[in-house]
Amino acid sequence: MHRLLSGPLTVEQLTVKIADLPASLRGKKLVHLSDFHYDGVRLSEAMLEEAIALNNEIQPDLVLLTGDYVTTTPKPIHQLALRLQKLQSQAGIYAILGNHDLYHKNSKTEITQALTKVGIQVLWNEIAYPWGDKLPIVGMVDYYYREFNPELLFNQLDPTTPRIVLSHNPDTAARLQPWRVDLQLSGHTHGGQVVIPGFGAVLPYHRKIMQKIPVKVRRLLPFFFKEYFIVHHSQWLQGLHRIGKNQLYVNRGLGTYYPGRLFCPPELTVITLERE
């Protein structure tokens, strides 16, 4: 995607407070990346290199990836994995898969193997312990995948244990309210891609706008008038949200779909952990 359509890469920095966070984890820095859509069109090599270089300058304690590494065919994952191999992290790199990573029958296996080969641990309904049992990382399958099963995961954890949850689709946050989720990291939405200052993302109003445009005009610009279904909770398209006692952060992603981004630039997120 050309820089004019994508916009410059931005670094979002925030501090997230977690109850009962052990003293040894205070000040730890996480880098969150999402929605690469590495397919030769939606993400430029220059922006990918910039994101990797920024990550390495930050020297994060942990790198977390929340899916959609490719768009349709899984073949580009092999080139992407070689580039992601350059990511540096003190306590490792953990990843989950997004809906686009499950597009073909063999996508899950091929993408998981490619990332694992370069040292990235892919979590598929699994819990990882980069710092022992002090702050588990819960990796969930995609919300609409048949194996989505929060009970299976959360019943393995002591309710008093703080945890970070990786879930590609932010809609998951509504389903997870019965459990403790100190911080959920998601992507999927691209931040809405088109945002009007003072108004917000256009995406929730897309269908109503589309219905008012003559059919002849729609046919001339099909990518503008394609029917998009992203999330049910359009209030969670980007940024940090409090949902009951839980917290959700939605990353705008690196990749860009046509017709491009407007006031919604691609993002690398730096999260500093503190005790609440």
PDB file of C-alpha atoms in Angstrom:
ATOM      1  CA  MET A   1       0.000   0.000   0.000  1.00  0.00           C
ATOM      2  CA  HIS A   2       1.404   3.371  -1.017  1.00  0.00           C
ATOM      3  CA  ARG A   3       2.240   5.715   1.853  1.00  0.00           C
ATOM      4  CA  LEU A   4      -0.243   8.301   0.531  1.00  0.00           C
ATOM      5  CA  LEU A   5      -3.101   5.818   1.013  1.00  0.00           C
ATOM      6  CA  SER A   6      -1.781   4.301   4.208  1.00  0.00           C
ATOM      7  CA  GLY A   7      -0.413   7.305   6.079  1.00  0.00           C
ATOM      8  CA  PRO A   8       2.750   7.303   8.199  1.00  0.00           C
ATOM      9  CA  LEU A   9       3.339   4.714  10.883  1.00  0.00           C
ATOM     10  CA  THR A  10       2.529   6.047  14.353  1.00  0.00           C
ATOM     11  CA  VAL A  11       3.716   4.883  17.768  1.00  0.00           C
ATOM     12  CA  GLU A  12       1.001   4.880  20.415  1.00  0.00           C
ATOM     13  CA  GLN A  13       2.282   4.828  24.002  1.00  0.00           C
ATOM     14  CA  LEU A  14       0.134   4.147  27.029  1.00  0.00           C
ATOM     15  CA  THR A  15       0.376   2.929  30.592  1.00  0.00           C
ATOM     16  CA  VAL A  16      -2.005   0.192  31.697  1.00  0.00           C
ATOM     17  CA  LYS A  17      -2.624  -0.391  35.388  1.00  0.00           C
ATOM     18  CA  ILE A  18      -3.172  -3.962  36.536  1.00  0.00           C
ATOM     19  CA  ALA A  19      -4.390  -4.988  39.982  1.00  0.00           C
ATOM     20  CA  ASP A  20      -2.066  -7.309  41.905  1.00  0.00           C
ATOM     21  CA  LEU A  21       0.728  -6.867  39.366  1.00  0.00           C
ATOM     22  CA  PRO A  22       3.916  -8.232  40.991  1.00  0.00           C
ATOM     23  CA  ALA A  23       6.590  -5.659  41.763  1.00  0.00           C
ATOM     24  CA  SER A  24       9.007  -7.468  39.433  1.00  0.00           C
ATOM     25  CA  LEU A  25       6.740  -6.719  36.460  1.00  0.00           C
ATOM     26  CA  ARG A  26       6.145  -3.034  37.105  1.00  0.00           C
ATOM     27  CA  GLY A  27       7.509  -0.951  34.239  1.00  0.00           C
ATOM     28  CA  LYS A  28       7.653  -3.865  31.814  1.00  0.00           C
ATOM     29  CA  LYS A  29       7.134  -2.749  28.198  1.00  0.00           C
ATOM     30  CA  LEU A  30       5.031  -4.639  25.688  1.00  0.00           C
ATOM     31  CA  VAL A  31       4.965  -3.986  21.953  1.00  0.00           C
ATOM     32  CA  HIS A  32       1.683  -4.869  20.247  1.00  0.00           C
ATOM     33  CA  LEU A  33       1.464  -5.326  16.454  1.00  0.00           C
ATOM     34  CA  SER A  34      -1.511  -6.519  14.442  1.00  0.00           C
ATOM     35  CA  ASP A  35      -3.123  -6.956  11.015  1.00  0.00           C
ATOM     36  CA  PHE A  36      -0.098  -7.059   8.729  1.00  0.00           C
ATOM     37  CA  HIS A  37      -2.001  -8.291   5.643  1.00  0.00           C
ATOM     38  CA  TYR A  38       1.339  -9.022   4.039  1.00  0.00           C
ATOM     39  CA  ASP A  39       0.319  -9.869   0.479  1.00  0.00           C
ATOM     40  CA  GLY A  40       2.336  -7.534  -1.740  1.00  0.00           C
ATOM     41  CA  VAL A  41      -0.411  -4.907  -1.784  1.00  0.00           C
ATOM     42  CA  ARG A  42      -1.697  -3.915   1.646  1.00  0.00           C
ATOM     43  CA  LEU A  43       1.602  -3.429   3.485  1.00  0.00           C
ATOM     44  CA  SER A  44       4.765  -1.894   2.052  1.00  0.00           C
ATOM     45  CA  GLU A  45       8.186  -3.351   2.752  1.00  0.00           C
ATOM     46  CA  ALA A  46       9.301   0.084   3.931  1.00  0.00           C
ATOM     47  CA  MET A  47       6.614   0.304   6.617  1.00  0.00           C
ATOM     48  CA  LEU A  48       7.263  -3.252   7.780  1.00  0.00           C
ATOM     49  CA  GLU A  49      10.980  -2.510   8.108  1.00  0.00           C
ATOM     50  CA  GLU A  50      10.178   0.709   9.972  1.00  0.00           C
ATOM     51  CA  ALA A  51       7.943  -1.147  12.437  1.00  0.00           C
ATOM     52  CA  ILE A  52      10.630  -3.760  13.112  1.00  0.00           C
ATOM     53  CA  ALA A  53      13.321  -1.091  13.552  1.00  0.00           C
ATOM     54  CA  LEU A  54      11.129   0.893  15.969  1.00  0.00           C
ATOM     55  CA  ASN A  55      10.413  -2.230  17.976  1.00  0.00           C
ATOM     56  CA  ASN A  56      14.102  -2.960  18.317  1.00  0.00           C
ATOM     57  CA  GLU A  57      14.865   0.634  19.367  1.00  0.00           C
ATOM     58  CA  ILE A  58      12.250   0.346  22.112  1.00  0.00           C
ATOM     59  CA  GLN A  59      13.817  -2.901  23.388  1.00  0.00           C
ATOM     60  CA  PRO A  60      10.520  -4.344  24.657  1.00  0.00           C
ATOM     61  CA  ASP A  61      10.253  -6.967  27.339  1.00  0.00           C
ATOM     62  CA  LEU A  62       7.598  -8.789  25.315  1.00  0.00           C
ATOM     63  CA  VAL A  63       6.226  -8.619  21.762  1.00  0.00           C
ATOM     64  CA  LEU A  64       2.611  -9.631  21.150  1.00  0.00           C
ATOM     65  CA  LEU A  65       1.075 -10.176  17.694  1.00  0.00           C
ATOM     66  CA  THR A  66      -2.693 -10.404  17.256  1.00  0.00           C
ATOM     67  CA  GLY A  67      -3.248 -11.925  13.836  1.00  0.00           C
ATOM     68  CA  ASP A  68      -4.028 -11.413  10.156  1.00  0.00           C
ATOM     69  CA  TYR A  69      -0.478 -11.884   8.896  1.00  0.00           C
ATOM     70  CA  VAL A  70      -1.791 -12.597   5.377  1.00  0.00           C
ATOM     71  CA  THR A  71      -5.004 -11.781   3.516  1.00  0.00           C
ATOM     72  CA  THR A  72      -6.089 -14.878   1.587  1.00  0.00           C
ATOM     73  CA  THR A  73      -3.425 -17.361   0.498  1.00  0.00           C
ATOM     74  CA  PRO A  74      -0.984 -18.313   3.278  1.00  0.00           C
ATOM     75  CA  LYS A  75       2.021 -18.338   0.914  1.00  0.00           C
ATOM     76  CA  PRO A  76       3.339 -14.840   1.819  1.00  0.00           C
ATOM     77  CA  ILE A  77       3.796 -15.930   5.448  1.00  0.00           C
ATOM     78  CA  HIS A  78       7.183 -17.433   4.625  1.00  0.00           C
ATOM     79  CA  GLN A  79       8.633 -14.107   3.511  1.00  0.00           C
ATOM     80  CA  LEU A  80       6.930 -12.268   6.355  1.00  0.00           C
ATOM     81  CA  ALA A  81       8.278 -14.725   8.926  1.00  0.00           C
ATOM     82  CA  LEU A  82      11.835 -14.082   7.756  1.00  0.00           C
ATOM     83  CA  ARG A  83      11.310 -10.381   8.364  1.00  0.00           C
ATOM     84  CA  LEU A  84       9.603 -10.890  11.738  1.00  0.00           C
ATOM     85  CA  GLN A  85      12.576 -12.981  12.771  1.00  0.00           C
ATOM     86  CA  LYS A  86      14.411  -9.669  13.216  1.00  0.00           C
ATOM     87  CA  LEU A  87      12.035  -8.570  15.996  1.00  0.00           C
ATOM     88  CA  GLN A  88      13.825  -8.363  19.333  1.00  0.00           C
ATOM     89  CA  SER A  89      12.215  -9.075  22.689  1.00  0.00           C
ATOM     90  CA  GLN A  90      13.574  -9.854  26.137  1.00  0.00           C
ATOM     91  CA  ALA A  91      10.988 -12.495  27.076  1.00  0.00           C
ATOM     92  CA  GLY A  92       9.924 -13.764  23.663  1.00  0.00           C
ATOM     93  CA  ILE A  93       7.321 -13.176  20.966  1.00  0.00           C
ATOM     94  CA  TYR A  94       3.814 -14.593  21.248  1.00  0.00           C
ATOM     95  CA  ALA A  95       1.180 -14.630  18.531  1.00  0.00           C
ATOM     96  CA  ILE A  96      -2.379 -15.655  17.783  1.00  0.00           C
ATOM     97  CA  LEU A  97      -4.089 -16.117  14.413  1.00  0.00           C
ATOM     98  CA  GLY A  98      -6.776 -13.884  12.898  1.00  0.00           C
ATOM     99  CA  ASN A  99      -9.703 -14.694  10.649  1.00  0.00           C
ATOM    100  CA  HIS A 100      -7.647 -14.133   7.472  1.00  0.00           C
ATOM    101  CA  ASP A 101      -5.068 -16.622   8.725  1.00  0.00           C
ATOM    102  CA  LEU A 102      -7.760 -19.317   8.566  1.00  0.00           C
ATOM    103  CA  TYR A 103      -8.952 -18.500   5.044  1.00  0.00           C
ATOM    104  CA  HIS A 104      -7.832 -21.777   3.437  1.00  0.00           C
ATOM    105  CA  LYS A 105      -7.940 -25.294   4.816  1.00  0.00           C
ATOM    106  CA  ASN A 106      -4.156 -25.432   5.209  1.00  0.00           C
ATOM    107  CA  SER A 107      -3.689 -21.814   6.364  1.00  0.00           C
ATOM    108  CA  LYS A 108      -3.568 -22.538  10.085  1.00  0.00           C
ATOM    109  CA  THR A 109      -0.872 -25.196   9.759  1.00  0.00           C
ATOM    110  CA  GLU A 110       1.280 -23.347   7.237  1.00  0.00           C
ATOM    111  CA  ILE A 111       1.199 -20.025   9.095  1.00  0.00           C
ATOM    112  CA  THR A 112       1.789 -21.605  12.497  1.00  0.00           C
ATOM    113  CA  GLN A 113       4.755 -23.616  11.216  1.00  0.00           C
ATOM    114  CA  ALA A 114       6.328 -20.609   9.494  1.00  0.00           C
ATOM    115  CA  LEU A 115       6.107 -18.423  12.602  1.00  0.00           C
ATOM    116  CA  THR A 116       7.237 -21.195  14.931  1.00  0.00           C
ATOM    117  CA  LYS A 117      10.267 -21.834  12.720  1.00  0.00           C
ATOM    118  CA  VAL A 118      11.558 -18.298  13.409  1.00  0.00           C
ATOM    119  CA  GLY A 119      10.976 -18.468  17.151  1.00  0.00           C
ATOM    120  CA  ILE A 120       7.499 -16.947  17.426  1.00  0.00           C
ATOM    121  CA  GLN A 121       5.224 -18.990  19.679  1.00  0.00           C
ATOM    122  CA  VAL A 122       1.705 -19.274  18.269  1.00  0.00           C
ATOM    123  CA  LEU A 123      -0.994 -19.756  20.906  1.00  0.00           C
ATOM    124  CA  TRP A 124      -4.098 -21.697  19.840  1.00  0.00           C
ATOM    125  CA  ASN A 125      -6.371 -21.852  22.878  1.00  0.00           C
ATOM    126  CA  GLU A 126      -3.222 -21.968  24.976  1.00  0.00           C
ATOM    127  CA  ILE A 127      -1.652 -20.200  27.933  1.00  0.00           C
ATOM    128  CA  ALA A 128       1.988 -19.094  27.937  1.00  0.00           C
ATOM    129  CA  TYR A 129       4.100 -18.140  30.959  1.00  0.00           C
ATOM    130  CA  PRO A 130       6.936 -15.826  29.861  1.00  0.00           C
ATOM    131  CA  TRP A 131       7.439 -14.669  33.482  1.00  0.00           C
ATOM    132  CA  GLY A 132       6.491 -17.854  35.283  1.00  0.00           C
ATOM    133  CA  ASP A 133       3.023 -17.852  36.820  1.00  0.00           C
ATOM    134  CA  LYS A 134       3.056 -14.113  37.589  1.00  0.00           C
ATOM    135  CA  LEU A 135       1.334 -12.846  34.412  1.00  0.00           C
ATOM    136  CA  PRO A 136       0.080 -15.557  32.036  1.00  0.00           C
ATOM    137  CA  ILE A 137      -0.547 -14.775  28.356  1.00  0.00           C
ATOM    138  CA  VAL A 138      -3.837 -16.297  27.191  1.00  0.00           C
ATOM    139  CA  GLY A 139      -3.988 -16.878  23.433  1.00  0.00           C
ATOM    140  CA  MET A 140      -7.459 -17.434  21.992  1.00  0.00           C
ATOM    141  CA  VAL A 141      -8.619 -18.721  18.630  1.00  0.00           C
ATOM    142  CA  ASP A 142     -10.626 -16.368  16.417  1.00  0.00           C
ATOM    143  CA  TYR A 143     -14.030 -15.420  17.840  1.00  0.00           C
ATOM    144  CA  TYR A 144     -16.049 -17.038  15.057  1.00  0.00           C
ATOM    145  CA  TYR A 145     -13.926 -20.169  14.757  1.00  0.00           C
ATOM    146  CA  ARG A 146     -15.565 -23.389  15.935  1.00  0.00           C
ATOM    147  CA  GLU A 147     -12.932 -23.972  18.621  1.00  0.00           C
ATOM    148  CA  PHE A 148     -13.496 -20.656  20.416  1.00  0.00           C
ATOM    149  CA  ASN A 149     -13.912 -21.776  24.038  1.00  0.00           C
ATOM    150  CA  PRO A 150     -13.122 -19.269  26.806  1.00  0.00           C
ATOM    151  CA  GLU A 151     -14.258 -21.633  29.567  1.00  0.00           C
ATOM    152  CA  LEU A 152     -11.537 -24.088  28.580  1.00  0.00           C
ATOM    153  CA  LEU A 153      -8.848 -21.457  29.082  1.00  0.00           C
ATOM    154  CA  PHE A 154     -10.001 -19.375  32.015  1.00  0.00           C
ATOM    155  CA  ASN A 155     -10.902 -22.364  34.151  1.00  0.00           C
ATOM    156  CA  GLN A 156      -7.188 -23.231  34.121  1.00  0.00           C
ATOM    157  CA  LEU A 157      -6.293 -19.991  35.914  1.00  0.00           C
ATOM    158  CA  ASP A 158      -6.670 -18.913  39.506  1.00  0.00           C
ATOM    159  CA  PRO A 159      -9.126 -15.964  39.561  1.00  0.00           C
ATOM    160  CA  THR A 160      -6.638 -13.982  41.651  1.00  0.00           C
ATOM    161  CA  THR A 161      -3.929 -14.253  38.986  1.00  0.00           C
ATOM    162  CA  PRO A 162      -3.560 -11.221  36.661  1.00  0.00           C
ATOM    163  CA  ARG A 163      -3.433 -12.087  32.960  1.00  0.00           C
ATOM    164  CA  ILE A 164      -3.154 -10.653  29.451  1.00  0.00           C
ATOM    165  CA  VAL A 165      -5.505 -12.021  26.790  1.00  0.00           C
ATOM    166  CA  LEU A 166      -4.789 -12.070  23.057  1.00  0.00           C
ATOM    167  CA  SER A 167      -7.951 -12.190  20.943  1.00  0.00           C
ATOM    168  CA  HIS A 168      -8.020 -10.981  17.346  1.00  0.00           C
ATOM    169  CA  ASN A 169     -11.602  -9.719  17.310  1.00  0.00           C
ATOM    170  CA  PRO A 170     -12.475  -7.076  19.944  1.00  0.00           C
ATOM    171  CA  ASP A 171     -16.087  -8.322  20.034  1.00  0.00           C
ATOM    172  CA  THR A 172     -14.681 -11.075  22.242  1.00  0.00           C
ATOM    173  CA  ALA A 173     -14.534  -8.581  25.100  1.00  0.00           C
ATOM    174  CA  ALA A 174     -18.306  -8.729  25.552  1.00  0.00           C
ATOM    175  CA  ARG A 175     -18.213 -12.517  25.830  1.00  0.00           C
ATOM    176  CA  LEU A 176     -15.316 -12.460  28.312  1.00  0.00           C
ATOM    177  CA  GLN A 177     -16.951 -10.234  30.924  1.00  0.00           C
ATOM    178  CA  PRO A 178     -17.651 -13.138  33.336  1.00  0.00           C
ATOM    179  CA  TRP A 179     -13.897 -13.689  33.679  1.00  0.00           C
ATOM    180  CA  ARG A 180     -10.985 -11.600  34.819  1.00  0.00           C
ATOM    181  CA  VAL A 181      -9.252  -9.924  31.861  1.00  0.00           C
ATOM    182  CA  ASP A 182      -6.689  -7.405  33.074  1.00  0.00           C
ATOM    183  CA  LEU A 183      -5.809  -6.462  29.505  1.00  0.00           C
ATOM    184  CA  GLN A 184      -7.179  -7.826  26.241  1.00  0.00           C
ATOM    185  CA  LEU A 185      -5.198  -7.015  23.091  1.00  0.00           C
ATOM    186  CA  SER A 186      -7.062  -7.108  19.779  1.00  0.00           C
ATOM    187  CA  GLY A 187      -6.867  -5.867  16.203  1.00  0.00           C
ATOM    188  CA  HIS A 188      -9.143  -6.797  13.281  1.00  0.00           C
ATOM    189  CA  THR A 189     -10.853  -3.413  12.808  1.00  0.00           C
ATOM    190  CA  HIS A 190      -7.983  -1.354  11.289  1.00  0.00           C
ATOM    191  CA  GLY A 191      -9.362   1.376  13.531  1.00  0.00           C
ATOM    192  CA  GLY A 192     -12.231   1.814  11.094  1.00  0.00           C
ATOM    193  CA  GLN A 193      -9.702   3.048   8.466  1.00  0.00           C
ATOM    194  CA  VAL A 194     -11.715   6.166   7.587  1.00  0.00           C
ATOM    195  CA  VAL A 195     -12.273   8.547  10.496  1.00  0.00           C
ATOM    196  CA  ILE A 196     -13.763  12.035  10.346  1.00  0.00           C
ATOM    197  CA  PRO A 197     -12.483  14.334  13.123  1.00  0.00           C
ATOM    198  CA  GLY A 198     -15.279  15.322  15.480  1.00  0.00           C
ATOM    199  CA  PHE A 199     -17.539  12.628  14.040  1.00  0.00           C
ATOM    200  CA  GLY A 200     -15.670   9.335  14.341  1.00  0.00           C
ATOM    201  CA  ALA A 201     -15.271   6.281  12.149  1.00  0.00           C
ATOM    202  CA  VAL A 202     -17.415   6.091   9.031  1.00  0.00           C
ATOM    203  CA  LEU A 203     -17.611   2.296   9.105  1.00  0.00           C
ATOM    204  CA  PRO A 204     -20.643   2.000  11.443  1.00  0.00           C
ATOM    205  CA  TYR A 205     -22.603   4.196   9.027  1.00  0.00           C
ATOM    206  CA  HIS A 206     -21.307   2.564   5.845  1.00  0.00           C
ATOM    207  CA  ARG A 207     -24.470   0.646   4.969  1.00  0.00           C
ATOM    208  CA  LYS A 208     -26.767   3.665   5.417  1.00  0.00           C
ATOM    209  CA  ILE A 209     -24.458   5.835   3.302  1.00  0.00           C
ATOM    210  CA  MET A 210     -24.165   3.172   0.610  1.00  0.00           C
ATOM    211  CA  GLN A 211     -27.932   2.855   0.233  1.00  0.00           C
ATOM    212  CA  LYS A 212     -28.190   6.534  -0.658  1.00  0.00           C
ATOM    213  CA  ILE A 213     -25.649   6.335  -3.503  1.00  0.00           C
ATOM    214  CA  PRO A 214     -27.017   5.551  -7.008  1.00  0.00           C
ATOM    215  CA  VAL A 215     -26.256   2.017  -8.227  1.00  0.00           C
ATOM    216  CA  LYS A 216     -24.445   3.366 -11.314  1.00  0.00           C
ATOM    217  CA  VAL A 217     -21.980   5.227  -9.083  1.00  0.00           C
ATOM    218  CA  ARG A 218     -21.407   2.159  -6.897  1.00  0.00           C
ATOM    219  CA  ARG A 219     -20.415   0.127  -9.952  1.00  0.00           C
ATOM    220  CA  LEU A 220     -17.740   2.658 -10.908  1.00  0.00           C
ATOM    221  CA  LEU A 221     -16.007   2.408  -7.534  1.00  0.00           C
ATOM    222  CA  PRO A 222     -16.692  -1.117  -6.248  1.00  0.00           C
ATOM    223  CA  PHE A 223     -14.123  -1.036  -3.428  1.00  0.00           C
ATOM    224  CA  PHE A 224     -15.867   1.990  -1.889  1.00  0.00           C
ATOM    225  CA  PHE A 225     -19.222   0.254  -1.809  1.00  0.00           C
ATOM    226  CA  LYS A 226     -18.256  -3.279  -0.876  1.00  0.00           C
ATOM    227  CA  GLU A 227     -20.314  -4.592   2.024  1.00  0.00           C
ATOM    228  CA  TYR A 228     -18.067  -4.633   5.111  1.00  0.00           C
ATOM    229  CA  PHE A 229     -18.770  -6.559   8.299  1.00  0.00           C
ATOM    230  CA  ILE A 230     -16.099  -5.931  10.902  1.00  0.00           C
ATOM    231  CA  VAL A 231     -17.489  -5.943  14.455  1.00  0.00           C
ATOM    232  CA  HIS A 232     -20.782  -5.667  16.306  1.00  0.00           C
ATOM    233  CA  HIS A 233     -19.321  -3.273  18.877  1.00  0.00           C
ATOM    234  CA  SER A 234     -18.317  -0.319  16.735  1.00  0.00           C
ATOM    235  CA  GLN A 235     -17.470   1.689  19.869  1.00  0.00           C
ATOM    236  CA  TRP A 236     -14.374  -0.502  20.198  1.00  0.00           C
ATOM    237  CA  LEU A 237     -12.750   0.188  16.833  1.00  0.00           C
ATOM    238  CA  GLN A 238      -9.488   1.485  18.334  1.00  0.00           C
ATOM    239  CA  GLY A 239      -7.817   2.517  21.549  1.00  0.00           C
ATOM    240  CA  LEU A 240      -8.214   1.619  25.228  1.00  0.00           C
ATOM    241  CA  HIS A 241     -11.613   0.756  26.686  1.00  0.00           C
ATOM    242  CA  ARG A 242     -12.912  -0.221  30.103  1.00  0.00           C
ATOM    243  CA  ILE A 243     -15.549  -2.958  29.856  1.00  0.00           C
ATOM    244  CA  GLY A 244     -16.903  -3.608  33.312  1.00  0.00           C
ATOM    245  CA  LYS A 245     -13.845  -4.574  35.335  1.00  0.00           C
ATOM    246  CA  ASN A 246     -11.892  -5.624  32.247  1.00  0.00           C
ATOM    247  CA  GLN A 247      -9.687  -3.608  29.893  1.00  0.00           C
ATOM    248  CA  LEU A 248      -9.444  -3.835  26.097  1.00  0.00           C
ATOM    249  CA  TYR A 249      -6.934  -2.265  23.739  1.00  0.00           C
ATOM    250  CA  VAL A 250      -7.586  -2.321  19.979  1.00  0.00           C
ATOM    251  CA  ASN A 251      -4.639  -1.774  17.654  1.00  0.00           C
ATOM    252  CA  ARG A 252      -5.306  -0.071  14.274  1.00  0.00           C
ATOM    253  CA  GLY A 253      -2.986  -2.524  12.498  1.00  0.00           C
ATOM    254  CA  LEU A 254      -0.243  -2.105   9.920  1.00  0.00           C
ATOM    255  CA  GLY A 255      -1.973  -3.235   6.723  1.00  0.00           C
ATOM    256  CA  THR A 256      -4.420  -1.082   4.779  1.00  0.00           C
ATOM    257  CA  TYR A 257      -7.352  -1.996   2.542  1.00  0.00           C
ATOM    258  CA  TYR A 258      -8.516   0.167  -0.333  1.00  0.00           C
ATOM    259  CA  PRO A 259      -9.648   2.950  -0.497  1.00  0.00           C
ATOM    260  CA  GLY A 260      -7.013   3.696   2.162  1.00  0.00           C
ATOM    261  CA  ARG A 261      -6.842   5.316   5.582  1.00  0.00           C
ATOM    262  CA  LEU A 262      -8.030   8.776   6.595  1.00  0.00           C
ATOM    263  CA  PHE A 263      -7.107  10.188  10.018  1.00  0.00           C
ATOM    264  CA  CYS A 264      -6.544   6.587  11.092  1.00  0.00           C
ATOM    265  CA  PRO A 265      -2.835   5.804  10.599  1.00  0.00           C
ATOM    266  CA  PRO A 266      -1.204   2.390  10.994  1.00  0.00           C
ATOM    267  CA  GLU A 267       0.065   1.691  14.465  1.00  0.00           C
ATOM    268  CA  LEU A 268       2.740   0.181  16.660  1.00  0.00           C
ATOM    269  CA  THR A 269       1.669   0.167  20.306  1.00  0.00           C
ATOM    270  CA  VAL A 270       3.957   0.426  23.334  1.00  0.00           C
ATOM    271  CA  ILE A 271       2.278  -0.551  26.609  1.00  0.00           C
ATOM    272  CA  THR A 272       3.936   0.020  29.974  1.00  0.00           C
ATOM    273  CA  LEU A 273       2.595  -2.078  32.832  1.00  0.00           C
ATOM    274  CA  GLU A 274       1.997  -0.571  36.257  1.00  0.00           C
ATOM    275  CA  ARG A 275       0.289  -1.744  39.431  1.00  0.00           C
ATOM    276  CA  GLU A 276      -3.211  -0.435  40.092  1.00  0.00           C
TER     277      GLU A 276
END
